[in-house]
XYZ file of C-alpha atoms in Angstrom:
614
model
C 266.326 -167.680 81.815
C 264.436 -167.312 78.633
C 261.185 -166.090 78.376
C 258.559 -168.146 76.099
C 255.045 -167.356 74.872
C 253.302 -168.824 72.567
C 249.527 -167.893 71.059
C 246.793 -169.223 69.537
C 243.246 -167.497 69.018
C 241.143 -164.578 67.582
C 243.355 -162.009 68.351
C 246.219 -160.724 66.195
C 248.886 -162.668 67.481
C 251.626 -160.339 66.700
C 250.919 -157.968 69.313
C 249.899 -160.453 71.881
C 253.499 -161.820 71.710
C 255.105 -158.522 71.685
C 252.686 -157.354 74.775
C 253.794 -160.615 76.661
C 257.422 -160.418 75.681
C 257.355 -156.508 77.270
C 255.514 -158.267 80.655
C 259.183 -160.869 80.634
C 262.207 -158.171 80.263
C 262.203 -158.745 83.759
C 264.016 -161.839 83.344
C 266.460 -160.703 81.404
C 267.438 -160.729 77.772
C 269.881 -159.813 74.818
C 267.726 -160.571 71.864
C 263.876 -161.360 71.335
C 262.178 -162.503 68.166
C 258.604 -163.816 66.857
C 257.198 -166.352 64.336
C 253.911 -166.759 63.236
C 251.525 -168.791 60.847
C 249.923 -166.970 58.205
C 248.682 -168.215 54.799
C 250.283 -170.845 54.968
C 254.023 -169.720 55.888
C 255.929 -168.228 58.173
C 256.508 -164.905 58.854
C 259.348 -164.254 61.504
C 261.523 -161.358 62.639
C 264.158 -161.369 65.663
C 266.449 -158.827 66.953
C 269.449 -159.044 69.163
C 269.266 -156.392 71.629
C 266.173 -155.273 73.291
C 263.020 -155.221 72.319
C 262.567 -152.062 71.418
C 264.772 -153.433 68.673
C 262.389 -156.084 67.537
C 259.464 -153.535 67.712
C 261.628 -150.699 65.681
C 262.328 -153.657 63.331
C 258.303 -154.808 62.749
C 257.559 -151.158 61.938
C 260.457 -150.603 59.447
C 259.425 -153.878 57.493
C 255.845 -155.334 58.782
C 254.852 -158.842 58.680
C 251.804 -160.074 58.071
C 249.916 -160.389 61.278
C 248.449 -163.883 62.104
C 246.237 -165.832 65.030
C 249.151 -168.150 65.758
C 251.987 -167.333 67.072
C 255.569 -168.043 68.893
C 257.827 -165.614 70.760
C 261.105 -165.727 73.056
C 263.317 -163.569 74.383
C 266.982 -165.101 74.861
C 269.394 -165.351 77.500
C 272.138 -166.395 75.423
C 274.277 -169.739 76.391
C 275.622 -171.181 73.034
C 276.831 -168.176 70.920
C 276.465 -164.587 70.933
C 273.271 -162.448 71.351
C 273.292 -162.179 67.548
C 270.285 -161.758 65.442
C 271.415 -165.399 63.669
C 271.288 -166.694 67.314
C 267.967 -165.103 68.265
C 264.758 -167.223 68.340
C 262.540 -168.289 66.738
C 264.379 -170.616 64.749
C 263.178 -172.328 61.753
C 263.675 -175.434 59.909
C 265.953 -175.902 56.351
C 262.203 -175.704 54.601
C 261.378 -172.795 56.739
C 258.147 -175.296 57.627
C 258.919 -175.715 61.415
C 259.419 -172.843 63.633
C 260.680 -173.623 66.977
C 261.828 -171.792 70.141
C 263.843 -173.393 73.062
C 264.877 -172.565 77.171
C 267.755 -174.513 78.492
C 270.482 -176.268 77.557
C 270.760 -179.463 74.796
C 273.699 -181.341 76.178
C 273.919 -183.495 73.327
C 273.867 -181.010 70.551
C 277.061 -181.575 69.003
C 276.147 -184.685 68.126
C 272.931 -184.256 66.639
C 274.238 -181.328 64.758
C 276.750 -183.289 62.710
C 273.985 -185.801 62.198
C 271.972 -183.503 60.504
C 275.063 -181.537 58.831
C 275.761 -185.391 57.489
C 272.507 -185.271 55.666
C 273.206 -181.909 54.001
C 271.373 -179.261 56.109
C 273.058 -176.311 56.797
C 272.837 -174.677 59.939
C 272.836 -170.503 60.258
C 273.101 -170.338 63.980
C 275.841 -171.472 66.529
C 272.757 -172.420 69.019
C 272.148 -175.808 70.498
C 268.351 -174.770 70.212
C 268.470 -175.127 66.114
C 269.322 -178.612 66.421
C 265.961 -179.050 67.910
C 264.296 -176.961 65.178
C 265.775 -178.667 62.360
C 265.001 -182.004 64.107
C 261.318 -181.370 64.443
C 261.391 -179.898 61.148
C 263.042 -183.221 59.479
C 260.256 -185.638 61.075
C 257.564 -183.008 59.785
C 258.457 -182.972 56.270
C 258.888 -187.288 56.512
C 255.094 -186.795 56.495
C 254.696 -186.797 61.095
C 252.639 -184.790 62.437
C 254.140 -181.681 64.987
C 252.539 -183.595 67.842
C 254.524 -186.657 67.042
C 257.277 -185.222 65.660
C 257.839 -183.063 69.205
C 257.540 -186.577 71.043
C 259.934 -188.001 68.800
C 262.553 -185.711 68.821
C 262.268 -185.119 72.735
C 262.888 -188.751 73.565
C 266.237 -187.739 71.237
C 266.772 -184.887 73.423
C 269.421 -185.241 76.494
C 269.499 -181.920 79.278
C 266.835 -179.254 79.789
C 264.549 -178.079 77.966
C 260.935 -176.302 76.839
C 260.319 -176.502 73.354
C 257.509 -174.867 71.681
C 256.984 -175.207 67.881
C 254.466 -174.265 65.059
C 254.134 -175.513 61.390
C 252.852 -173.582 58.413
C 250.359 -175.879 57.380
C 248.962 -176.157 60.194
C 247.581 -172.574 61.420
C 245.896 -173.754 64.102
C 248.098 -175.660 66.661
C 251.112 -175.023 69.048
C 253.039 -177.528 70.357
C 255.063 -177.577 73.521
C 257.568 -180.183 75.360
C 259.249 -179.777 78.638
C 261.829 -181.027 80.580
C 263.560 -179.963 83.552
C 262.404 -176.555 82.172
C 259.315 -174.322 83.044
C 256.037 -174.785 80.843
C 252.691 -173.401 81.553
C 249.234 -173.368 79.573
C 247.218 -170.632 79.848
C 243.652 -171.052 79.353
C 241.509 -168.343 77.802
C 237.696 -168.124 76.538
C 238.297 -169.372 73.584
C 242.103 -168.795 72.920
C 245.272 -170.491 75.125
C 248.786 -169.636 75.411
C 251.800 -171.371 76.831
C 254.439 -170.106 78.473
C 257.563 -170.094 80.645
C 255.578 -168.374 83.912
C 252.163 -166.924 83.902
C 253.327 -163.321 83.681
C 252.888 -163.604 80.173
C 249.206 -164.075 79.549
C 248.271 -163.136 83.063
C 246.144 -159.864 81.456
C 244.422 -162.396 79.292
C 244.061 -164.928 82.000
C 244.325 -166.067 84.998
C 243.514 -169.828 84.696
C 246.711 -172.322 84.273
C 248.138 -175.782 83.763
C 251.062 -176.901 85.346
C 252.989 -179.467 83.029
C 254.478 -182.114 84.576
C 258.217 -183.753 83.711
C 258.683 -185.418 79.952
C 255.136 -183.974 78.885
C 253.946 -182.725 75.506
C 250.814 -180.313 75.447
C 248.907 -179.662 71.684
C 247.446 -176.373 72.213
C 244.295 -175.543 69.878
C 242.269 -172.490 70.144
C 239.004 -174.654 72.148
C 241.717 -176.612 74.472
C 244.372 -178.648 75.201
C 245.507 -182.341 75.257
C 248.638 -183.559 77.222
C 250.441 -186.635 76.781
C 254.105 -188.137 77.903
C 256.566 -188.773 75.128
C 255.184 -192.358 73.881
C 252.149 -190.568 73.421
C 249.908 -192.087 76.279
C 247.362 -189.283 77.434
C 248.334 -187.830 81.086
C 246.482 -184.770 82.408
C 248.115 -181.679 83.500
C 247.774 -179.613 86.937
C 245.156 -177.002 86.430
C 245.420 -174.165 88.572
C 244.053 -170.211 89.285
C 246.066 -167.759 89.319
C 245.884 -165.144 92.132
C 248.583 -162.442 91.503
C 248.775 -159.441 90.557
C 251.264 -158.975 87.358
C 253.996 -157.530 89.751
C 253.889 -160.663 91.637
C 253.734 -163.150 88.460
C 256.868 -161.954 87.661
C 258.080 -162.605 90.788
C 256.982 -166.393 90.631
C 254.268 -165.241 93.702
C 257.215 -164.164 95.990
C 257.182 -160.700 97.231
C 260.672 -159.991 96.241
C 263.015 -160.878 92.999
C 265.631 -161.906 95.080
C 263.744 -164.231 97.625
C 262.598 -165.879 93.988
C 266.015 -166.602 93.515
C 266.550 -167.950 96.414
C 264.140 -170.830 95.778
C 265.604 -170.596 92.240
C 269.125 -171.820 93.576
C 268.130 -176.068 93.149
C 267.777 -175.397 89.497
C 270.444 -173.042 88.928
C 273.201 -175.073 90.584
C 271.717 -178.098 88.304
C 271.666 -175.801 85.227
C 275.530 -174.744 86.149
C 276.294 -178.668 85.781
C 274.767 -179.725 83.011
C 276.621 -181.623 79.842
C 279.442 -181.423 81.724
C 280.421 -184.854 80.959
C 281.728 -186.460 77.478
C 281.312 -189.964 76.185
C 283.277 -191.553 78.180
C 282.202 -189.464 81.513
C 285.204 -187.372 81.033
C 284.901 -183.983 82.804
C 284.876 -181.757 79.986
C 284.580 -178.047 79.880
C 284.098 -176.806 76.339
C 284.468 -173.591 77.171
C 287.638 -173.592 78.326
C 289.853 -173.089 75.089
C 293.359 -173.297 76.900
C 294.938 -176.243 75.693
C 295.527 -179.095 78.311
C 299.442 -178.549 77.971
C 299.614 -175.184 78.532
C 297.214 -176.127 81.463
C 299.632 -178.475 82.951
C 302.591 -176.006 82.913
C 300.475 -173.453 85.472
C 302.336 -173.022 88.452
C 300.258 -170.570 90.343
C 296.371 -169.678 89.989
C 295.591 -166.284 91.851
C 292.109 -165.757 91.749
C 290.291 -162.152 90.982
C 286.703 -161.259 92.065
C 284.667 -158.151 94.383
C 282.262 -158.636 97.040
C 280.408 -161.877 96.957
C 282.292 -163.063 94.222
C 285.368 -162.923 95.914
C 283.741 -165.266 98.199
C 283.253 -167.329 95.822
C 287.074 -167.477 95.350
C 288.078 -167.842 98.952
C 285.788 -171.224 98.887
C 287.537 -172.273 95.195
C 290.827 -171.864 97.116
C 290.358 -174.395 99.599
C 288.746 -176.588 96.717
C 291.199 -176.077 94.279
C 294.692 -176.227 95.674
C 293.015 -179.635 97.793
C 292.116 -181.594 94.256
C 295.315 -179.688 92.234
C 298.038 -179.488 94.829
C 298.584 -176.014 93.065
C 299.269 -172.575 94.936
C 296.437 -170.545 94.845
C 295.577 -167.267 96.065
C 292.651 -164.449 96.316
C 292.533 -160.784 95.486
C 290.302 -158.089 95.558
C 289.987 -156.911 92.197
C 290.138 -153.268 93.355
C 293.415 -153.742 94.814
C 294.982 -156.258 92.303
C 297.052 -154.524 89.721
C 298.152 -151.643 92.578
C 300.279 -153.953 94.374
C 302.329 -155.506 91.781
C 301.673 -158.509 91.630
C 304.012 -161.333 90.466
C 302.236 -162.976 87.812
C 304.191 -164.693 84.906
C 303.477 -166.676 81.433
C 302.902 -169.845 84.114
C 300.350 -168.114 86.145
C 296.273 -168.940 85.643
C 294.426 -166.026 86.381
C 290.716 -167.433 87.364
C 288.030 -164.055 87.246
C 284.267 -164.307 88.671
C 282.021 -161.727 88.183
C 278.130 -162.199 88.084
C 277.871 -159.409 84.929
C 280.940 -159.921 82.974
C 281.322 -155.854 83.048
C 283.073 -155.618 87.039
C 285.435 -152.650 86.078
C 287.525 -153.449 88.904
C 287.893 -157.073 87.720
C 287.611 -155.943 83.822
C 290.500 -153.695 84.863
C 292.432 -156.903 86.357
C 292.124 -158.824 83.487
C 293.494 -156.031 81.196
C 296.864 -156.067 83.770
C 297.264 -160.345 83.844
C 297.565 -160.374 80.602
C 299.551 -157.608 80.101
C 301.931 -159.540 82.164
C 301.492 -163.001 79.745
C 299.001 -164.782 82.397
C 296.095 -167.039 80.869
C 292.972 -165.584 82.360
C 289.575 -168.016 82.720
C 286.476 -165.747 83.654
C 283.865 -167.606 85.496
C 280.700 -165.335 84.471
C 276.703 -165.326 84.382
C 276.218 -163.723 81.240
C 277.437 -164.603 77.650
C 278.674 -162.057 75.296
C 279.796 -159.403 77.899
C 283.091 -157.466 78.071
C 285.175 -159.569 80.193
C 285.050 -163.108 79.203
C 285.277 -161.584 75.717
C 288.764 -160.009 76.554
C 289.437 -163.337 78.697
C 291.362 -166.487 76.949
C 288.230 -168.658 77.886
C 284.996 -168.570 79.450
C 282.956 -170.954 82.080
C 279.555 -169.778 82.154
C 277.339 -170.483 85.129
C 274.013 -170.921 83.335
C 272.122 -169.165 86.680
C 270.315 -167.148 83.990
C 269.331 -163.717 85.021
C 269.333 -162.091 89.050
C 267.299 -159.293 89.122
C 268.204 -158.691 93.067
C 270.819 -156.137 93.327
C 272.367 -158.594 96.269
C 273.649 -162.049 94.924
C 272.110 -165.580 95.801
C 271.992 -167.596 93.276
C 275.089 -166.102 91.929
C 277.332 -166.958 94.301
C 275.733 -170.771 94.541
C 276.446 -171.062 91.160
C 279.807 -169.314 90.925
C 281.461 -171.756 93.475
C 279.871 -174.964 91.723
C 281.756 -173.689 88.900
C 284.815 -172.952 90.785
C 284.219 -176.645 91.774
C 284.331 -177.584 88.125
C 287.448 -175.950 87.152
C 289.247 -177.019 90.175
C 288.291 -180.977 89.400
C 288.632 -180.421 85.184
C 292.610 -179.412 86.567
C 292.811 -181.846 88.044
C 291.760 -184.222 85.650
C 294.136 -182.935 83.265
C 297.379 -182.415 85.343
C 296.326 -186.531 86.644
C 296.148 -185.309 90.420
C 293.076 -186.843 90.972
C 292.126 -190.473 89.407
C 289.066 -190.414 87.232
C 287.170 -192.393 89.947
C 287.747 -189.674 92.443
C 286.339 -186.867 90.003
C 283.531 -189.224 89.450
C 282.890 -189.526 93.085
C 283.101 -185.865 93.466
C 281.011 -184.930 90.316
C 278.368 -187.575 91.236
C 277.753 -185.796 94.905
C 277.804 -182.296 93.341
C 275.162 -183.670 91.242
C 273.130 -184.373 94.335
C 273.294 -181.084 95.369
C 270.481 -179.321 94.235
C 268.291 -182.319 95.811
C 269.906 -181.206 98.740
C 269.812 -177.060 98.539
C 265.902 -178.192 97.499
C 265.692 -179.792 101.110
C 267.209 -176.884 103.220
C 264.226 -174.357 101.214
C 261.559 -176.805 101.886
C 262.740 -176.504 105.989
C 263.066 -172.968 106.364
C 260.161 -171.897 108.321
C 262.286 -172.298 111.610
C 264.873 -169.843 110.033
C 262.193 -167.146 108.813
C 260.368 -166.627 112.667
C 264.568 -166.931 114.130
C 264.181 -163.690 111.426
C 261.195 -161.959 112.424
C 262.290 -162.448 116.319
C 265.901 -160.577 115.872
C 265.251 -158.055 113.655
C 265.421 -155.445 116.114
C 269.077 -156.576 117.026
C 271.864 -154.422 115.960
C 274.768 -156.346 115.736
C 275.554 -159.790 114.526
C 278.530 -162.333 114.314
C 279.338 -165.225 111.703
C 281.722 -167.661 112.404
C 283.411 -170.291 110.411
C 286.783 -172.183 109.842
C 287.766 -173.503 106.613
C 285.097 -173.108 104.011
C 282.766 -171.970 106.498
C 284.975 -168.766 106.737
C 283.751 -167.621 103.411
C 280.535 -168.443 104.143
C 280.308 -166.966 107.431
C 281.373 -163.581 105.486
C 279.047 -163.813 103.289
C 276.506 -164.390 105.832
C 277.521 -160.949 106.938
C 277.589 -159.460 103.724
C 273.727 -160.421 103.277
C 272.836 -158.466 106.223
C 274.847 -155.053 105.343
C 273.615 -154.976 101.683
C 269.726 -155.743 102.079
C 268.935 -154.999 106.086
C 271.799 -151.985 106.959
C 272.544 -153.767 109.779
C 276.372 -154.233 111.274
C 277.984 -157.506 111.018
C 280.907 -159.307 110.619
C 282.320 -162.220 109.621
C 285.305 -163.897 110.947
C 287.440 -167.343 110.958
C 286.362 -168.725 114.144
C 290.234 -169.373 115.271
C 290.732 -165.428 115.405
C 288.236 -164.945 117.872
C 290.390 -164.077 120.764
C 292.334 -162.369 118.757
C 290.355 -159.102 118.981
C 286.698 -160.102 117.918
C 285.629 -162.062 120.846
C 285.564 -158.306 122.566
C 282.248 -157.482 120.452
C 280.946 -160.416 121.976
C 278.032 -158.993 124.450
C 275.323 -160.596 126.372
C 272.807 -161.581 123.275
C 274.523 -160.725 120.518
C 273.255 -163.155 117.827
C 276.548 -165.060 116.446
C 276.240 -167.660 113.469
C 278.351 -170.491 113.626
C 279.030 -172.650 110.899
C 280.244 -176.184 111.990
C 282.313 -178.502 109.681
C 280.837 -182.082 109.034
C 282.248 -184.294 111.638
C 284.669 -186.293 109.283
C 286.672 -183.297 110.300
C 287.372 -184.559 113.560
C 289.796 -181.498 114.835
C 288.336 -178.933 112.667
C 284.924 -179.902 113.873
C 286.117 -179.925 117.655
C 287.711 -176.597 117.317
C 284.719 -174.850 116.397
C 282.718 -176.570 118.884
C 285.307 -174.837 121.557
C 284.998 -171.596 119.812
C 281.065 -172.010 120.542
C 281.603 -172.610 123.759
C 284.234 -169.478 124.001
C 281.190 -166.778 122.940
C 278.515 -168.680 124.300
C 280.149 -168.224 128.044
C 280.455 -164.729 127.306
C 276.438 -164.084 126.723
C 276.007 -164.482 123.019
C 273.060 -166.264 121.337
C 274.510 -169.003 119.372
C 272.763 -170.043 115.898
C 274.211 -173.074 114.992
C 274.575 -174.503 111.249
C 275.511 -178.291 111.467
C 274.769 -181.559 109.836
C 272.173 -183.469 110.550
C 272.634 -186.214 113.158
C 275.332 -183.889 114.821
C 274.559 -184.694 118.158
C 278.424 -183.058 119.680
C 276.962 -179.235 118.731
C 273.462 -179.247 120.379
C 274.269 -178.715 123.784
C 276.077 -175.403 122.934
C 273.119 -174.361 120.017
C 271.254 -171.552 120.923
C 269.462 -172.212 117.524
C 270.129 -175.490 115.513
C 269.805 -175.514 112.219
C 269.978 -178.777 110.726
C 271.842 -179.159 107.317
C 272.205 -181.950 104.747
C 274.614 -184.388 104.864
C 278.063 -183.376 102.548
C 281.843 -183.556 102.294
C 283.324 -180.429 103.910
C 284.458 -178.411 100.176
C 280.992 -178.740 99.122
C 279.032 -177.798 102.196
C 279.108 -174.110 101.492
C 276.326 -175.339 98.579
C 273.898 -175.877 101.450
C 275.425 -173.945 104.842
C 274.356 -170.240 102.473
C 271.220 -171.002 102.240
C 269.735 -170.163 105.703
C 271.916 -167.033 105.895
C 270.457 -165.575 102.553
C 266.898 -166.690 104.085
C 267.196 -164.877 107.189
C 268.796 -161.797 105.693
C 266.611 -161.454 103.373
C 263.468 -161.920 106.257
C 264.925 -159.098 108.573
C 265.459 -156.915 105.961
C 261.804 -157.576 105.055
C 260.880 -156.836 108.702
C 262.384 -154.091 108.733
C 260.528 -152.508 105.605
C 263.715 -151.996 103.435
C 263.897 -152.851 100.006
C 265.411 -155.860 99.189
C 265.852 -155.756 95.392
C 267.014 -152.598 95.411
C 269.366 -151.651 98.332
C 270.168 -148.155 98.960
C 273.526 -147.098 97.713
C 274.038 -150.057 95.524
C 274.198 -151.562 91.714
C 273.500 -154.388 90.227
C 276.653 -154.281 87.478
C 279.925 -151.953 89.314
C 280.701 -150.482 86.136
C 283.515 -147.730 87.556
C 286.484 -148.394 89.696
């Protein structure tokens, strides 16, 4: 998500940060900014837009240039890429400087803490909250090393916090937690940062920092210690990439990164999610809870893999709402009349916010009186600005033209909305939505375990690439996934294949079945006795006919392995949240043959990132 440096050294800071803010855009952004130490104040500027705008902005009114130094650019999550909302952000004494990745669940109530003791806050971000906490225990006469480790233990969510203090122009301070941190170490000047593509042209020697760990940075070294302030020692490391593959984390392409990416994403998609009183609560959603309860229909809108996103939500939704809920494509939505009325929800997912098709969709639903919820990736853009509320996913930016972790993280949030309506219209007790909310919370754990196990899946790649045609098949939520299976293949590898529900197989598709045509099968857990047999027939249907059967299937599934081809082995999970894990090995092995194959995966022939025409 956001990208962090901080410096400390002989150099002049000021372009240091600005050099390794240019090496991040490739994260993504909508504002950047810079602080530094210099005669004993700060000095800060911040832009929202690109960084061009920050640089436009130094040269129109110059600061004075320092060896100490913060700098971020944002991927904004509370508020709007505003220059207000851009980092750094300083303290009420303009002391403490402070930037922030992640998100502080419990902001809300440290803000009216601090609002309680008269400081006034000029940003909408959780991240000043931490700023003007730091700040507070530095002017009660703490140091910024113990002030960090103070406020941190305060501090509930994910986070990196780095922070500097006027009077002290010699030391950076850092905290992490569930949130990338780095040190870089230099001949006689260090950095830290959120991945190593920001000082790698200074250097190439690192420290890791472990969970709940505060680094003090100094020019000559480093010193690392938990948050009680016992000394721990950090993971030092060399660093053997080139700057192209820093920013890819070491992977050779963006969107294998976000594959692996997908455990945190998912966990960043469910965080603060919960009130007081572990109520399910969605503050983005500003539709009151009675006009919630009078919806009668939800008809969701999305393109490509986001509309697979919606065909999972369907089978989640109407099971834990009893509501009727259907899904369009958003380039054929407002063509066929649809009925929608004052009663209907209209639920939107795009990875963007700027889908024209689904922009375009949105326009007609509420034309026609529908509330519309957009389910989005990225804050401030056009639809879930013309929407009535907003969920975010929090997957922070995907650089690879063909979604991964977008569509994870679209259908936990699909998840969410489907068990927050529930919550409110009392179709579900609160001990079921509990239940369900505690296993999505085990998720990533699990996604985390189908990554570390893919080696089996990668040479299954490298030994079909030269196939032509391939089959996924599914039956209840494994339908979507088997088409998105098959999506995976046609964006990144050019290959054909289809997905299909398993049941219509002899309905016409079982005739592409040919001796050793690869077909993916997704099997149900086995609490779904008949849905679980069925497919197991349908395996045994194509399987008679000469295909090679890849299997997906929970582990300990002992029925499927006589008919598997290929078993791949998945964690155990209720049925509606299996597609979390069942993806997975399909994004792997599309994104290995396309590999094979020489293509390139980031950037797909014929295709966009953002589908900003109809």
């Amino acid at each position: 998500m956001c990208g962090i440096i901080g410096y400390v050294g002989p150099q002049g800071a000021q372009k240091v940060l600005v050099d390794a803010l240019r090496r991040m855009e490739y994260r993504g952004y909508d504002s950047a900014g810079i602080a530094l130490v210099s005669d004993g104040s700060l000095v800060s500027a911040k832009k929202a837009g690109k960084l061009a705008n920050l640089e436009d902005e130094l040269t129109a009114s110059p600061i004075a240039d320092a060896h100490l130094g913060i700098g971020h650019t944002r991927w904004a999550t509370h508020g709007a890429p505003t220059d207000a909302n851009a980092h750094p952000h300083l303290s009420a004494d303009r002391r403490v400087a402070l930037i922030h990745n992640g998100i502080i669940e419990n902001f809300a109530t440290l803000r009216a803490e601090l609002e309680a003791e008269g400081i006034t806050f000029v940003s909408e971000t959780d991240s000043e909250v931490a700023a003007q906490l730091v700040g507070r225990e530095v002017t009660a006469g703490a140091g910024l090393a113990d002030a960090m480790r103070t406020v941190a233990r305060r501090l509930e969510g994910a986070f990196t916090l780095v922070a500097i203090d006027a009077h002290n122009p010699d030391l950076l301070v850092a905290a992490r937690r569930n949130s990338p941190l780095v040190v870089g170490v230099g001949d006689g000047e260090m950095f830290v940062a959120s991945d190593v593509a920001a000082f790698i042209e200074h250097t190439r020697e690192a420290v890791e920092m472990g969970q709940d760990e505060v680094v003090e940075v100094t020019a000559g070294g480093y010193r690392v210690t938990d948050l009680d302030g016992n000394q721990t020692q950090g993971k030092p490391y060399h660093v053997d990439w080139d700057l192209s593959a820093a920013e890819k984390g070491g992977y050779d392409w963006f969107m294998r990164k976000e594959i692996y990416e997908q455990p945190q994403a998912v966990a960043e998609t469910l965080l603060g999610r919960f009130d007081a009183d572990r109520r399910l609560t969605l503050d983005e959603i500003r539709i009151s809870e009675a006009e919630l309860r009078t919806i009668d229909k939800i008809v969701i809108v999305a393109c490509g893999t986001a509309f697979y996103a919606g065909l999972v939500a369907k089978y989640a939704i109407e099971h834990w709402t009893r509501i009727p809920c259907e899904v369009e494509i958003a380039s054929e939505f407002r063509y066929r009349d649809p009925i929608i009325t004052a009663r209907t929800l209209v639920v939107t997912i795009s990875q963007s916010g700027e889908t024209a098709d689904t922009l375009m969709a949105v326009r007609h639903a509420r034309e026609q009186g529908a509330k519309v919820i957009a389910i989005c990736n990225t804050n401030g853009s056009t639809i879930p600005r013309e929407s009535d509320a907003v969920l975010y996913t929090h997957a922070g930016p995907e650089i690879g033209v063909a979604s991964t972790k977008g569509f994870l993280t679209q259908v936990a949030a699909c998840y969410l909305l489907g068990l927050y309506l529930a919550q409110v219209r009392g179709t579900k007790y609160g001990d079921e939505i509990a239940a369900v909310m505690a296993e999505l919370e085990s998720m990533p754990g699990k996604i985390q375990q189908v990554l570390d196990g893919t080696d089996a899946i990668v040479e299954l790649a490298r030994g079909m690439a030269d196939r032509g045609s391939f089959l996924f098949l599914g039956r209840h939520v494994g339908y979507p996934v088997a088409l998105e299976g098959a999506l995976k293949l046609k964006e990144i590898a050019y290959l054909h294949a289809e997905g299909f529900p398993a049941g219509e197989l002899k309905h016409g598709p079982i005739a592409l079945v040919d001796e050793g045509i690869p077909v993916f099968v997704i099997v149900p857990p086995q609490g779904r006795d008949q849905l679980h047999d069925k497919v197991i027939s349908n395996i045994q249907e194509v399987r008679a006919r000469g295909a090679h059967t890849v299997v997906l299937v929970e582990e300990g599934d002992t029925e499927v392995a006589p008919y598997a081809d290929v078993l791949i082995e998945l964690p155990r999970a209720s049925t509606l949240l299996q597609p979390l894990l069942a993806t997975v090995p399909l994004q792997i092995f599309a994104c290995e043959v396309a590999t094979v194959l020489g293509h390139d995966v980031d950037q797909p022939r014929n295709l966009a990132k953002s589908v900003t025409v109809e």
